[in-house]
Every structure is written in structure tokens, then in C-alpha cells.
Amino acid sequence: NPELSKAFVDISSEVAGIRRCKDAQELHLMQQAIDITCQAHRKAASIVHEGSLESDLEAVIEQTFISNGAVRAFPSIVATGKNGAILHYSANNERLQNGDVVVADIGARYGYYCADITRSYPVGGRFAPLQRKVYDLVLETQTYIAGLAKPGMWLSSKDYPDRSLNHLAKAFLNQTEFGNFFFHGIGHFLGIDVHDVGDYAKPLAPGDVITIEPGIYLSHEHFGIRIEDNYLITEDGVVCLSEGLPKSAEAIEALCHGEAV
């Protein structure tokens, strides 16, 4: 019916714009999801040792979600050794071996709002020299990009590469020998969906919540490293909402040794 069709208007872009800017209640729910995810990471780190299965970590993670009134926001990625260089690995059935690195990319959904946090853990409690070099570079990249993120920057924009976090991250890593091993974008909007709606053609604005998640994936060396945190865009920068979960190499190693950090 042509007349009836005129009565319908697509307002999805308007709704997406409204969803980008989080109010206080939304941020409260997101913080709950983030805190639960951080707790799950700590519990998973405590069983990162030789002989554990990826699925053992997955079970601990999801038990933590459920016991805190949450569910998983997406299928948990727990990828050890060579699997850590596979971006969307999902089998979660490999056994951990000393010398591996485990990439744990997980997120709880609480009150319909999502978290999305990644840490990379050394099996045996210590990063090997090359692993440590790559880990420190990934963390340096994240710190650099978080320092640039603010209103007026873009998550990714080919039209404004000098103000595009994605382009700036790739340029930063291209100064190193590992520039060709960062295969994905620097981040995405976060909210009711893990990869939340929002117009990437528009610059960042106060109230946006984004991820910053650089990674380096060396399949020929049988490991990958990714570090991902969740950030609120403020009037003049960002606040890391997942700051409660340590991420320095020393702190990560301490978590794997069962030490309080």
C-alpha cells in the first residue's frame, strides 16, 4: 500500500546517535558489567598454568558472570599459543603449555549493557623476551592512543587521518618492525551491543564509550598479544572505565602467580 508506506520513516540513524551518548544510569550499568569482567579476568589468570584447558578458563569466566547476575556479552575468546594469532578464535579446546601466551577477550552483559576487555597472560608466569617486547609495545600503543582520544578525534576516518585514532595507531606501529602484524581496527563503540551502533563518520563526543584495543599477532612465532580496555570520552580526554584491572607486564605476571595486584 503506497499510502501506508509513506507513514513509516526510518529513524535508525537518529536512535543510533542517541545511543552513542551514555547517561549516568547507562554508565552505572556499564561499570557493573566492566567490574564483573575484571573479576572474571582475575579468576581466569589464577588458573593460567600448564595443563589447563582453554575451556577451563572459559568455564571460570562464565561462572563469574552468572554468579554476579550477568551473562556473556559475546562468546568468550580464550586462545593459547598459535590460537592467539587468530582474531576470532572460538574452539577453546587447546591445552595450555609453558611458554604460551593466552589471549582472553571477554565481556559480561549486565542490565543489557556490555563490557569488552582483553588481557594476554603468559603460561608459566613469565613472558619470554620476544613476548615481553611485543607486550610492552602493544601497551605503549594503547597508552599513546588513549592520550590522543578526545572530542573532535575520530575512531577511524580516512578523510582525517591525522585525527583518526585507527590511522594514528597504525602509523605508530609502522615505525616498528611489527607494523604489518596489527590486523584490525583500534576500537569500536560500546553499549547495548558489543560493537555498538553509531556513525563512525562523526567525530568522538562526550558521553561516547569506546574500546582501545591494539594487538600484534605473530603466527610464525605462535603467539599474539592484545590489550583492550573500555574508555569514556569526556570534555577533554578519556577516563578508563576498566582501570581496575592491571595491565603492566609485571602486574600481569603477578596475577598469573596468584599475587594480589
Short mmCIF file of N, CA, C and O in Angstrom, two decimals, residues 100-216:
data_model
loop_
_atom_site.label_atom_id
_atom_site.label_comp_id
_atom_site.label_asym_id
_atom_site.label_seq_id
_atom_site.Cartn_x
_atom_site.Cartn_y
_atom_site.Cartn_z
N ASP A 100 53.56 -20.58 26.33
CA ASP A 100 52.46 -19.98 25.57
C ASP A 100 52.08 -18.63 26.14
O ASP A 100 52.40 -18.30 27.29
N VAL A 101 51.35 -17.85 25.34
CA VAL A 101 50.61 -16.69 25.82
C VAL A 101 49.13 -16.96 25.54
O VAL A 101 48.78 -17.45 24.47
N VAL A 102 48.28 -16.67 26.53
CA VAL A 102 46.84 -16.85 26.39
C VAL A 102 46.19 -15.49 26.20
O VAL A 102 46.31 -14.61 27.06
N VAL A 103 45.51 -15.30 25.07
CA VAL A 103 44.73 -14.09 24.82
C VAL A 103 43.30 -14.36 25.29
O VAL A 103 42.63 -15.26 24.76
N ALA A 104 42.84 -13.61 26.28
CA ALA A 104 41.48 -13.76 26.82
C ALA A 104 40.70 -12.49 26.51
O ALA A 104 40.94 -11.44 27.12
N ASP A 105 39.80 -12.58 25.56
CA ASP A 105 38.96 -11.46 25.12
C ASP A 105 37.53 -11.78 25.55
O ASP A 105 36.87 -12.64 24.96
N ILE A 106 37.06 -11.10 26.60
CA ILE A 106 35.80 -11.48 27.24
C ILE A 106 34.99 -10.24 27.61
O ILE A 106 35.52 -9.13 27.68
N GLY A 107 33.71 -10.47 27.85
CA GLY A 107 32.87 -9.34 28.28
C GLY A 107 31.58 -9.83 28.88
O GLY A 107 30.93 -10.74 28.35
N ALA A 108 31.20 -9.24 29.99
CA ALA A 108 29.91 -9.51 30.62
C ALA A 108 28.86 -8.54 30.08
O ALA A 108 29.19 -7.42 29.69
N ARG A 109 27.61 -8.97 30.09
CA ARG A 109 26.47 -8.08 29.84
C ARG A 109 25.66 -8.01 31.12
O ARG A 109 25.23 -9.03 31.66
N TYR A 110 25.48 -6.80 31.63
CA TYR A 110 24.75 -6.59 32.88
C TYR A 110 23.70 -5.51 32.63
O TYR A 110 24.04 -4.40 32.18
N GLY A 111 22.44 -5.82 32.94
CA GLY A 111 21.38 -4.85 32.70
C GLY A 111 21.33 -4.42 31.26
O GLY A 111 21.00 -3.27 30.95
N TYR A 112 21.65 -5.34 30.36
CA TYR A 112 21.63 -5.15 28.91
C TYR A 112 22.81 -4.33 28.38
O TYR A 112 22.89 -4.08 27.18
N TYR A 113 23.77 -3.95 29.24
CA TYR A 113 24.93 -3.18 28.78
C TYR A 113 26.19 -4.03 28.87
O TYR A 113 26.34 -4.85 29.77
N CYS A 114 27.10 -3.79 27.93
CA CYS A 114 28.22 -4.71 27.69
C CYS A 114 29.56 -4.14 28.12
O CYS A 114 29.79 -2.92 28.09
N ALA A 115 30.44 -5.06 28.45
CA ALA A 115 31.87 -4.79 28.61
C ALA A 115 32.63 -5.57 27.55
O ALA A 115 32.10 -6.53 26.98
N ASP A 116 33.86 -5.20 27.30
CA ASP A 116 34.69 -5.90 26.31
C ASP A 116 36.15 -5.61 26.65
O ASP A 116 36.68 -4.55 26.32
N ILE A 117 36.79 -6.56 27.32
CA ILE A 117 38.14 -6.34 27.87
C ILE A 117 39.03 -7.52 27.51
O ILE A 117 38.63 -8.68 27.65
N THR A 118 40.24 -7.23 27.06
CA THR A 118 41.20 -8.27 26.69
C THR A 118 42.49 -8.12 27.49
O THR A 118 43.00 -7.01 27.66
N ARG A 119 42.98 -9.26 27.95
CA ARG A 119 44.32 -9.33 28.53
C ARG A 119 45.04 -10.52 27.92
O ARG A 119 44.42 -11.47 27.45
N SER A 120 46.37 -10.48 27.96
CA SER A 120 47.21 -11.54 27.43
C SER A 120 48.11 -12.04 28.55
O SER A 120 48.86 -11.25 29.14
N TYR A 121 48.01 -13.34 28.84
CA TYR A 121 48.67 -13.92 30.02
C TYR A 121 49.73 -14.94 29.62
O TYR A 121 49.49 -15.80 28.76
N PRO A 122 50.92 -14.89 30.26
CA PRO A 122 51.95 -15.88 29.96
C PRO A 122 51.75 -17.16 30.77
O PRO A 122 51.61 -17.12 32.00
N VAL A 123 51.72 -18.30 30.09
CA VAL A 123 51.64 -19.58 30.79
C VAL A 123 53.01 -19.84 31.43
O VAL A 123 54.03 -19.74 30.77
N GLY A 124 53.01 -20.16 32.70
CA GLY A 124 54.26 -20.32 33.43
C GLY A 124 54.64 -19.07 34.21
O GLY A 124 55.58 -19.08 34.99
N GLY A 125 53.88 -17.99 33.97
CA GLY A 125 54.03 -16.81 34.82
C GLY A 125 55.04 -15.78 34.39
O GLY A 125 55.17 -14.72 35.02
N ARG A 126 55.76 -16.02 33.28
CA ARG A 126 56.75 -15.05 32.81
C ARG A 126 56.69 -14.97 31.29
O ARG A 126 56.66 -16.00 30.61
N PHE A 127 56.72 -13.75 30.76
CA PHE A 127 56.83 -13.57 29.31
C PHE A 127 58.24 -13.91 28.85
O PHE A 127 59.23 -13.52 29.50
N ALA A 128 58.36 -14.62 27.73
CA ALA A 128 59.65 -14.80 27.09
C ALA A 128 60.09 -13.46 26.52
O ALA A 128 59.29 -12.54 26.36
N PRO A 129 61.40 -13.29 26.23
CA PRO A 129 61.89 -11.97 25.80
C PRO A 129 61.14 -11.36 24.62
O PRO A 129 60.78 -10.18 24.66
N LEU A 130 60.88 -12.11 23.56
CA LEU A 130 60.15 -11.55 22.42
C LEU A 130 58.71 -11.23 22.81
O LEU A 130 58.16 -10.19 22.42
N GLN A 131 58.09 -12.11 23.59
CA GLN A 131 56.73 -11.85 24.06
C GLN A 131 56.67 -10.57 24.87
O GLN A 131 55.76 -9.75 24.71
N ARG A 132 57.64 -10.37 25.74
CA ARG A 132 57.68 -9.17 26.58
C ARG A 132 57.89 -7.92 25.71
O ARG A 132 57.26 -6.87 25.94
N LYS A 133 58.75 -8.01 24.71
CA LYS A 133 58.98 -6.88 23.81
C LYS A 133 57.69 -6.49 23.10
O LYS A 133 57.33 -5.29 23.03
N VAL A 134 56.97 -7.47 22.59
CA VAL A 134 55.71 -7.20 21.89
C VAL A 134 54.66 -6.70 22.86
O VAL A 134 53.92 -5.74 22.56
N TYR A 135 54.59 -7.30 24.05
CA TYR A 135 53.60 -6.86 25.04
C TYR A 135 53.80 -5.39 25.38
O TYR A 135 52.84 -4.60 25.39
N ASP A 136 55.02 -5.02 25.66
CA ASP A 136 55.29 -3.63 26.05
C ASP A 136 54.96 -2.67 24.91
O ASP A 136 54.47 -1.55 25.15
N LEU A 137 55.19 -3.08 23.66
CA LEU A 137 54.87 -2.23 22.52
C LEU A 137 53.36 -2.07 22.36
O LEU A 137 52.87 -0.97 22.09
N VAL A 138 52.61 -3.15 22.55
CA VAL A 138 51.15 -3.07 22.46
C VAL A 138 50.60 -2.15 23.55
O VAL A 138 49.75 -1.29 23.29
N LEU A 139 51.14 -2.27 24.76
CA LEU A 139 50.69 -1.40 25.85
C LEU A 139 51.08 0.05 25.58
O LEU A 139 50.29 0.98 25.84
N GLU A 140 52.27 0.27 25.04
CA GLU A 140 52.70 1.63 24.70
C GLU A 140 51.77 2.24 23.65
O GLU A 140 51.43 3.43 23.72
N THR A 141 51.36 1.41 22.68
CA THR A 141 50.43 1.89 21.65
C THR A 141 49.10 2.28 22.26
O THR A 141 48.54 3.34 21.94
N GLN A 142 48.58 1.44 23.14
CA GLN A 142 47.29 1.76 23.78
C GLN A 142 47.39 3.05 24.60
O GLN A 142 46.50 3.91 24.53
N THR A 143 48.46 3.19 25.35
CA THR A 143 48.65 4.38 26.17
C THR A 143 48.74 5.63 25.29
O THR A 143 48.16 6.68 25.60
N TYR A 144 49.45 5.52 24.18
CA TYR A 144 49.60 6.64 23.24
C TYR A 144 48.24 7.05 22.67
O TYR A 144 47.90 8.24 22.66
N ILE A 145 47.46 6.09 22.22
CA ILE A 145 46.17 6.39 21.61
C ILE A 145 45.19 6.92 22.65
O ILE A 145 44.44 7.88 22.37
N ALA A 146 45.19 6.36 23.84
CA ALA A 146 44.31 6.87 24.90
C ALA A 146 44.65 8.32 25.23
O ALA A 146 43.76 9.12 25.57
N GLY A 147 45.91 8.69 25.11
CA GLY A 147 46.32 10.07 25.36
C GLY A 147 45.86 11.03 24.28
O GLY A 147 45.80 12.25 24.52
N LEU A 148 45.54 10.52 23.10
CA LEU A 148 45.07 11.35 22.00
C LEU A 148 43.55 11.42 21.91
O LEU A 148 43.00 12.36 21.31
N ALA A 149 42.89 10.43 22.47
CA ALA A 149 41.43 10.34 22.33
C ALA A 149 40.73 11.46 23.08
O ALA A 149 40.99 11.69 24.26
N LYS A 150 39.86 12.17 22.38
CA LYS A 150 39.11 13.28 22.96
C LYS A 150 38.06 13.72 21.95
O LYS A 150 38.09 13.30 20.78
N PRO A 151 37.12 14.55 22.36
CA PRO A 151 36.14 15.07 21.40
C PRO A 151 36.84 15.75 20.22
O PRO A 151 37.84 16.45 20.40
N GLY A 152 36.30 15.50 19.04
CA GLY A 152 36.89 16.07 17.83
C GLY A 152 37.83 15.12 17.10
O GLY A 152 38.14 15.36 15.93
N MET A 153 38.27 14.05 17.78
CA MET A 153 39.01 12.99 17.11
C MET A 153 38.00 11.98 16.57
O MET A 153 36.84 11.95 16.98
N TRP A 154 38.45 11.15 15.64
CA TRP A 154 37.61 10.08 15.09
C TRP A 154 38.16 8.73 15.53
O TRP A 154 39.37 8.57 15.70
N LEU A 155 37.27 7.76 15.71
CA LEU A 155 37.75 6.39 15.88
C LEU A 155 38.50 5.95 14.63
O LEU A 155 39.60 5.43 14.70
N SER A 156 37.88 6.17 13.48
CA SER A 156 38.53 5.85 12.21
C SER A 156 37.95 6.74 11.12
O SER A 156 36.72 6.78 10.94
N SER A 157 38.81 7.46 10.43
CA SER A 157 38.35 8.33 9.35
C SER A 157 39.44 8.48 8.30
O SER A 157 40.51 9.03 8.58
N LYS A 158 39.16 7.97 7.10
CA LYS A 158 40.14 8.11 6.01
C LYS A 158 40.25 9.55 5.55
O LYS A 158 41.24 9.94 4.95
N ASP A 159 39.21 10.36 5.84
CA ASP A 159 39.24 11.77 5.43
C ASP A 159 40.08 12.64 6.36
O ASP A 159 40.55 13.71 5.96
N TYR A 160 40.25 12.20 7.61
CA TYR A 160 41.02 12.97 8.60
C TYR A 160 42.03 12.04 9.28
O TYR A 160 41.95 11.80 10.48
N PRO A 161 42.98 11.49 8.55
CA PRO A 161 43.91 10.52 9.13
C PRO A 161 44.74 11.07 10.28
O PRO A 161 45.14 10.32 11.17
N ASP A 162 44.98 12.39 10.27
CA ASP A 162 45.77 12.98 11.35
C ASP A 162 44.98 13.12 12.64
O ASP A 162 45.54 13.43 13.69
N ARG A 163 43.65 12.88 12.57
CA ARG A 163 42.81 12.90 13.77
C ARG A 163 42.02 11.59 13.92
O ARG A 163 41.05 11.55 14.65
N SER A 164 42.47 10.58 13.24
CA SER A 164 41.84 9.26 13.29
C SER A 164 42.66 8.33 14.19
O SER A 164 43.83 8.05 13.89
N LEU A 165 42.06 7.86 15.27
CA LEU A 165 42.80 7.01 16.20
C LEU A 165 43.30 5.75 15.52
O LEU A 165 44.41 5.28 15.81
N ASN A 166 42.51 5.20 14.62
CA ASN A 166 42.92 4.00 13.92
C ASN A 166 44.15 4.27 13.05
O ASN A 166 45.12 3.50 13.09
N HIS A 167 44.12 5.34 12.30
CA HIS A 167 45.26 5.66 11.43
C HIS A 167 46.50 6.01 12.26
O HIS A 167 47.63 5.64 11.91
N LEU A 168 46.30 6.71 13.37
CA LEU A 168 47.43 7.09 14.22
C LEU A 168 48.05 5.87 14.89
O LEU A 168 49.28 5.81 15.05
N ALA A 169 47.23 4.90 15.27
CA ALA A 169 47.77 3.66 15.86
C ALA A 169 48.61 2.90 14.85
O ALA A 169 49.70 2.41 15.16
N LYS A 170 48.10 2.80 13.63
CA LYS A 170 48.83 2.06 12.60
C LYS A 170 50.13 2.79 12.25
O LYS A 170 51.18 2.16 12.05
N ALA A 171 50.08 4.13 12.20
CA ALA A 171 51.30 4.89 11.92
C ALA A 171 52.32 4.70 13.03
O ALA A 171 53.53 4.60 12.77
N PHE A 172 51.85 4.66 14.27
CA PHE A 172 52.74 4.45 15.42
C PHE A 172 53.44 3.10 15.31
O PHE A 172 54.66 3.00 15.47
N LEU A 173 52.67 2.06 15.00
CA LEU A 173 53.25 0.72 14.92
C LEU A 173 54.10 0.55 13.66
O LEU A 173 55.02 -0.26 13.64
N ASN A 174 53.79 1.32 12.62
CA ASN A 174 54.58 1.22 11.38
C ASN A 174 56.00 1.74 11.56
O ASN A 174 56.86 1.50 10.70
N GLN A 175 56.25 2.43 12.64
CA GLN A 175 57.61 2.85 12.96
C GLN A 175 58.45 1.71 13.53
O GLN A 175 59.65 1.87 13.75
N THR A 176 57.81 0.59 13.79
CA THR A 176 58.49 -0.57 14.38
C THR A 176 58.51 -1.72 13.38
O THR A 176 57.90 -1.66 12.31
N GLU A 177 59.16 -2.79 13.74
CA GLU A 177 59.22 -3.97 12.87
C GLU A 177 57.92 -4.75 12.86
O GLU A 177 57.76 -5.70 12.07
N PHE A 178 56.95 -4.34 13.70
CA PHE A 178 55.73 -5.12 13.83
C PHE A 178 54.51 -4.45 13.19
O PHE A 178 53.38 -4.87 13.42
N GLY A 179 54.74 -3.42 12.40
CA GLY A 179 53.62 -2.67 11.82
C GLY A 179 52.70 -3.50 10.95
O GLY A 179 51.50 -3.20 10.87
N ASN A 180 53.23 -4.53 10.32
CA ASN A 180 52.41 -5.36 9.43
C ASN A 180 51.61 -6.43 10.17
O ASN A 180 50.91 -7.22 9.53
N PHE A 181 51.70 -6.43 11.50
CA PHE A 181 51.06 -7.51 12.26
C PHE A 181 49.92 -7.01 13.15
O PHE A 181 49.51 -7.70 14.08
N PHE A 182 49.42 -5.82 12.85
CA PHE A 182 48.23 -5.27 13.50
C PHE A 182 47.12 -5.31 12.46
O PHE A 182 47.09 -4.50 11.55
N PHE A 183 46.19 -6.28 12.60
CA PHE A 183 45.28 -6.63 11.52
C PHE A 183 43.88 -6.05 11.64
O PHE A 183 43.06 -6.29 10.76
N HIS A 184 43.57 -5.34 12.70
CA HIS A 184 42.18 -4.91 12.90
C HIS A 184 42.15 -3.44 13.31
O HIS A 184 43.19 -2.80 13.48
N GLY A 185 40.95 -2.92 13.49
CA GLY A 185 40.80 -1.54 13.90
C GLY A 185 41.19 -1.32 15.34
O GLY A 185 41.25 -2.25 16.15
N ILE A 186 41.43 -0.07 15.70
CA ILE A 186 41.88 0.26 17.04
C ILE A 186 40.76 0.17 18.07
O ILE A 186 41.01 0.05 19.26
N GLY A 187 39.50 0.22 17.63
CA GLY A 187 38.43 0.15 18.62
C GLY A 187 37.06 0.32 17.99
O GLY A 187 36.91 0.45 16.77
N HIS A 188 36.05 0.33 18.85
CA HIS A 188 34.66 0.43 18.40
C HIS A 188 33.82 1.04 19.52
O HIS A 188 34.25 1.12 20.68
N PHE A 189 32.61 1.46 19.17
CA PHE A 189 31.67 1.94 20.17
C PHE A 189 31.19 0.76 21.01
O PHE A 189 31.11 -0.38 20.54
N LEU A 190 30.84 1.04 22.26
CA LEU A 190 30.41 0.01 23.20
C LEU A 190 29.16 0.48 23.92
O LEU A 190 29.05 1.66 24.28
N GLY A 191 28.23 -0.44 24.14
CA GLY A 191 26.99 -0.06 24.83
C GLY A 191 26.05 -1.23 24.96
O GLY A 191 26.42 -2.27 25.50
N ILE A 192 24.82 -1.09 24.44
CA ILE A 192 23.87 -2.19 24.46
C ILE A 192 24.38 -3.36 23.62
O ILE A 192 24.17 -4.52 23.96
N ASP A 193 25.06 -3.06 22.54
CA ASP A 193 25.77 -4.07 21.76
C ASP A 193 27.26 -3.93 22.00
O ASP A 193 27.76 -2.86 22.35
N VAL A 194 27.97 -5.05 21.82
CA VAL A 194 29.42 -5.00 21.99
C VAL A 194 30.04 -4.08 20.94
O VAL A 194 30.81 -3.18 21.27
N HIS A 195 29.72 -4.33 19.69
CA HIS A 195 30.09 -3.39 18.63
C HIS A 195 28.85 -2.53 18.42
O HIS A 195 27.97 -2.85 17.62
N ASP A 196 28.78 -1.45 19.19
CA ASP A 196 27.53 -0.72 19.29
C ASP A 196 27.30 0.18 18.08
O ASP A 196 28.23 0.51 17.33
N VAL A 197 26.05 0.59 17.93
CA VAL A 197 25.68 1.47 16.82
C VAL A 197 26.29 2.86 17.03
O VAL A 197 26.64 3.25 18.13
N GLY A 198 26.38 3.59 15.95
CA GLY A 198 26.94 4.93 15.98
C GLY A 198 27.59 5.24 14.66
O GLY A 198 28.15 4.35 14.01
N ASP A 199 27.53 6.47 14.25
CA ASP A 199 28.05 6.89 12.96
C ASP A 199 29.55 7.16 13.08
O ASP A 199 29.97 8.15 13.69
N TYR A 200 30.35 6.29 12.49
CA TYR A 200 31.80 6.45 12.55
C TYR A 200 32.28 7.65 11.73
O TYR A 200 33.43 8.07 11.86
N ALA A 201 31.39 8.18 10.89
CA ALA A 201 31.75 9.37 10.11
C ALA A 201 31.71 10.63 10.95
O ALA A 201 32.19 11.68 10.52
N LYS A 202 31.16 10.52 12.16
CA LYS A 202 31.10 11.67 13.05
C LYS A 202 32.19 11.56 14.11
O LYS A 202 32.49 10.46 14.59
N PRO A 203 32.80 12.67 14.50
CA PRO A 203 33.89 12.61 15.48
C PRO A 203 33.39 12.20 16.86
O PRO A 203 32.19 12.26 17.15
N LEU A 204 34.33 11.81 17.69
CA LEU A 204 34.01 11.44 19.07
C LEU A 204 33.45 12.65 19.82
O LEU A 204 33.80 13.79 19.55
N ALA A 205 32.57 12.34 20.78
CA ALA A 205 31.91 13.39 21.56
C ALA A 205 31.76 12.93 23.00
O ALA A 205 31.77 11.73 23.28
N PRO A 206 31.65 13.86 23.95
CA PRO A 206 31.46 13.47 25.35
C PRO A 206 30.26 12.54 25.51
O PRO A 206 29.21 12.75 24.90
N GLY A 207 30.45 11.49 26.31
CA GLY A 207 29.40 10.50 26.52
C GLY A 207 29.57 9.24 25.71
O GLY A 207 28.94 8.22 25.99
N ASP A 208 30.42 9.29 24.66
CA ASP A 208 30.72 8.06 23.91
C ASP A 208 31.53 7.12 24.81
O ASP A 208 32.37 7.56 25.61
N VAL A 209 31.30 5.83 24.65
CA VAL A 209 32.15 4.82 25.28
C VAL A 209 32.75 3.99 24.15
O VAL A 209 32.02 3.49 23.28
N ILE A 210 34.06 3.86 24.18
CA ILE A 210 34.77 3.15 23.11
C ILE A 210 35.74 2.14 23.71
O ILE A 210 36.07 2.20 24.90
N THR A 211 36.19 1.22 22.87
CA THR A 211 37.32 0.37 23.23
C THR A 211 38.57 0.91 22.55
O THR A 211 38.50 1.54 21.49
N ILE A 212 39.71 0.67 23.18
CA ILE A 212 41.01 0.89 22.53
C ILE A 212 41.75 -0.43 22.69
O ILE A 212 42.04 -0.86 23.81
N GLU A 213 42.04 -1.08 21.56
CA GLU A 213 42.50 -2.48 21.61
C GLU A 213 43.57 -2.80 20.57
O GLU A 213 43.32 -3.58 19.63
N PRO A 214 44.75 -2.24 20.71
CA PRO A 214 45.82 -2.63 19.78
C PRO A 214 46.23 -4.08 19.99
O PRO A 214 46.05 -4.65 21.08
N GLY A 215 46.77 -4.67 18.95
CA GLY A 215 47.26 -6.03 19.06
C GLY A 215 48.34 -6.30 18.02
O GLY A 215 48.38 -5.66 16.97
N ILE A 216 49.20 -7.24 18.33
CA ILE A 216 50.22 -7.71 17.39
C ILE A 216 50.13 -9.23 17.39
O ILE A 216 50.14 -9.86 18.45
#
